[in-house]
Amino acid sequence: MGAGRLLVPAALLGLLGLLAVGLTTPRKDPPNVLIGRAAPTFALKDLGTRGHDLAALRGRPVVVNFWASWCGPCRQEAPLFKQLSDAPGNVAYLGILYNDQPAGAQKFNAEYGLTYPTLLDPGSKAAMKYGIGQVPVTYVIDTGGNVVYSKLGPVTDEAEFRAALKTAGAQL
């Protein structure tokens, strides 16, 4: 009976140990099945009803960022996207609004000074093609139309992001 009394505390101690390891291990982005594959195409309208077709941007590196105005982590990455999208270069930036309203997006864009197109995704069809279930999620597409980078969560590591852009053929 003495060994049985120690079994429950030992099991609890083991579970606490696993929890501690899980909470202290740095989170890595899960592997994305789109890396190295052709980027799913889409043709969407922006907040001003102008059409944008991903296929028309072939030959240029493209950043596709799924975001929402209610998303806290989206606010963390907005200054970096502002800085890089305003810099001279050949990279096209497209923001795709996810489960949000145009008025919120317009306010967000004005607050952060974002001037690249924010696209509306009725029925979340583009989001489904990219496997989006939360935001922010960012993809970098190379000049050949293939996905070379994906980031689940805010893009805040400028060096990592610049490296991804260069891999895609960006002239920074």
XYZ file of C-alpha atoms in Angstrom:
172
model
C 0.000 0.000 0.000
C 2.930 2.375 0.594
C 3.971 2.276 -3.061
C 0.405 3.044 -4.179
C 0.341 6.214 -2.075
C 3.408 7.504 -3.908
C 1.994 6.810 -7.377
C -0.426 9.788 -7.491
C 2.103 12.400 -6.286
C 4.732 10.987 -8.660
C 2.290 11.193 -11.592
C 1.357 14.776 -10.681
C 5.019 15.733 -10.391
C 5.661 14.237 -13.838
C 2.747 16.167 -15.348
C 3.994 19.397 -13.771
C 7.431 18.725 -15.235
C 5.969 18.238 -18.729
C 3.935 21.417 -18.340
C 7.026 23.367 -17.274
C 8.984 22.124 -20.298
C 6.112 23.000 -22.621
C 5.771 26.499 -21.218
C 9.482 27.299 -21.287
C 10.366 25.820 -24.693
C 10.451 28.526 -27.386
C 7.572 28.160 -29.840
C 8.541 27.548 -33.440
C 6.290 28.071 -36.403
C 4.721 24.798 -37.457
C 5.891 23.571 -40.847
C 3.750 24.984 -43.611
C 2.734 22.725 -46.484
C 2.798 25.663 -48.905
C 6.544 26.262 -48.592
C 8.192 25.476 -51.932
C 4.856 25.197 -53.725
C 2.977 27.509 -56.033
C 1.112 30.140 -54.045
C -2.664 29.725 -54.207
C -4.029 32.357 -56.552
C -6.719 34.885 -55.772
C -8.339 37.914 -57.339
C -9.844 40.243 -54.743
C -11.027 43.825 -54.505
C -9.478 46.344 -52.164
C -11.259 48.752 -49.832
C -11.707 51.126 -52.772
C -13.160 48.331 -54.987
C -10.078 48.148 -57.254
C -9.253 44.591 -58.305
C -5.957 42.875 -57.455
C -4.914 39.554 -58.971
C -1.978 37.699 -57.427
C -1.148 36.133 -60.811
C -0.608 39.609 -62.278
C 2.245 40.160 -59.812
C 4.266 37.186 -61.072
C 7.846 38.274 -61.612
C 7.851 40.349 -58.424
C 8.301 39.216 -54.835
C 4.988 39.501 -52.984
C 4.136 39.713 -49.295
C 0.649 38.435 -48.470
C -0.414 39.292 -44.932
C -3.699 38.039 -43.465
C -4.724 40.392 -40.669
C -7.576 42.100 -38.819
C -8.014 45.425 -37.067
C -9.104 43.681 -33.839
C -5.898 41.584 -33.783
C -3.384 42.674 -31.132
C -0.384 40.907 -32.712
C -1.250 42.573 -36.040
C -0.536 45.886 -34.330
C 2.912 44.609 -33.332
C 3.921 43.929 -36.942
C 2.303 46.982 -38.570
C 5.263 49.361 -37.980
C 7.693 46.964 -39.697
C 5.337 46.490 -42.652
C 4.959 50.276 -42.894
C 8.728 50.764 -42.885
C 9.492 48.072 -45.456
C 6.550 48.711 -47.770
C 7.437 52.416 -47.988
C 11.095 51.703 -48.824
C 12.201 51.649 -52.456
C 12.259 48.178 -53.960
C 10.424 45.678 -56.097
C 8.280 43.992 -53.423
C 4.484 44.126 -53.669
C 2.569 44.085 -50.381
C -1.016 42.860 -50.097
C -2.972 42.784 -46.863
C -5.987 40.476 -46.783
C -8.634 41.364 -44.243
C -9.734 38.362 -42.193
C -13.137 38.311 -40.473
C -13.247 42.066 -40.108
C -15.139 45.090 -41.376
C -13.785 47.627 -43.894
C -14.322 50.546 -41.492
C -12.050 48.917 -38.903
C -9.417 48.256 -41.559
C -9.516 51.856 -42.791
C -9.031 53.147 -39.255
C -6.163 50.685 -38.633
C -4.459 51.642 -41.923
C -4.761 55.348 -41.095
C -3.408 54.796 -37.570
C -0.311 52.981 -38.846
C 0.068 54.830 -42.151
C -0.272 51.670 -44.234
C -0.772 52.509 -47.898
C -0.497 49.141 -49.641
C -3.782 47.504 -50.712
C -6.042 45.934 -48.112
C -8.100 43.292 -49.870
C -11.549 42.082 -48.921
C -12.015 38.304 -48.865
C -15.765 37.611 -49.042
C -16.520 34.171 -47.675
C -12.853 33.810 -46.634
C -12.117 31.936 -49.882
C -8.501 33.121 -50.127
C -8.005 32.478 -46.410
C -9.200 28.895 -46.861
C -6.779 28.348 -49.758
C -3.948 29.418 -47.457
C -5.215 27.440 -44.460
C -5.812 30.512 -42.319
C -7.503 29.898 -38.980
C -6.065 32.815 -37.027
C -4.215 36.037 -37.705
C -1.710 37.362 -38.358
C -0.226 35.014 -40.923
C 2.285 36.236 -43.485
C 3.556 34.615 -46.661
C 6.406 35.681 -48.921
C 6.084 34.598 -52.536
C 9.077 34.594 -54.879
C 9.300 35.923 -58.426
C 8.313 32.504 -59.791
C 5.084 32.469 -57.760
C 6.242 29.990 -55.089
C 5.863 30.378 -51.336
C 9.299 30.733 -49.727
C 8.324 31.924 -46.228
C 5.411 31.708 -43.853
C 4.997 33.164 -40.401
C 2.206 32.354 -37.993
C 2.056 35.271 -35.576
C 3.454 38.779 -35.833
C 6.426 39.489 -38.077
C 8.720 41.372 -35.725
C 12.183 39.971 -36.534
C 13.333 42.382 -39.224
C 16.517 40.457 -40.083
C 14.599 37.195 -40.559
C 11.960 38.910 -42.686
C 14.525 40.739 -44.833
C 16.296 37.414 -45.428
C 12.989 35.900 -46.585
C 12.418 38.841 -48.917
C 15.892 38.443 -50.407
C 15.268 34.719 -50.908
C 12.142 35.725 -52.842
C 14.176 37.981 -55.134
C 13.620 41.309 -53.391
C 15.851 44.236 -54.205
C 16.087 46.025 -50.884
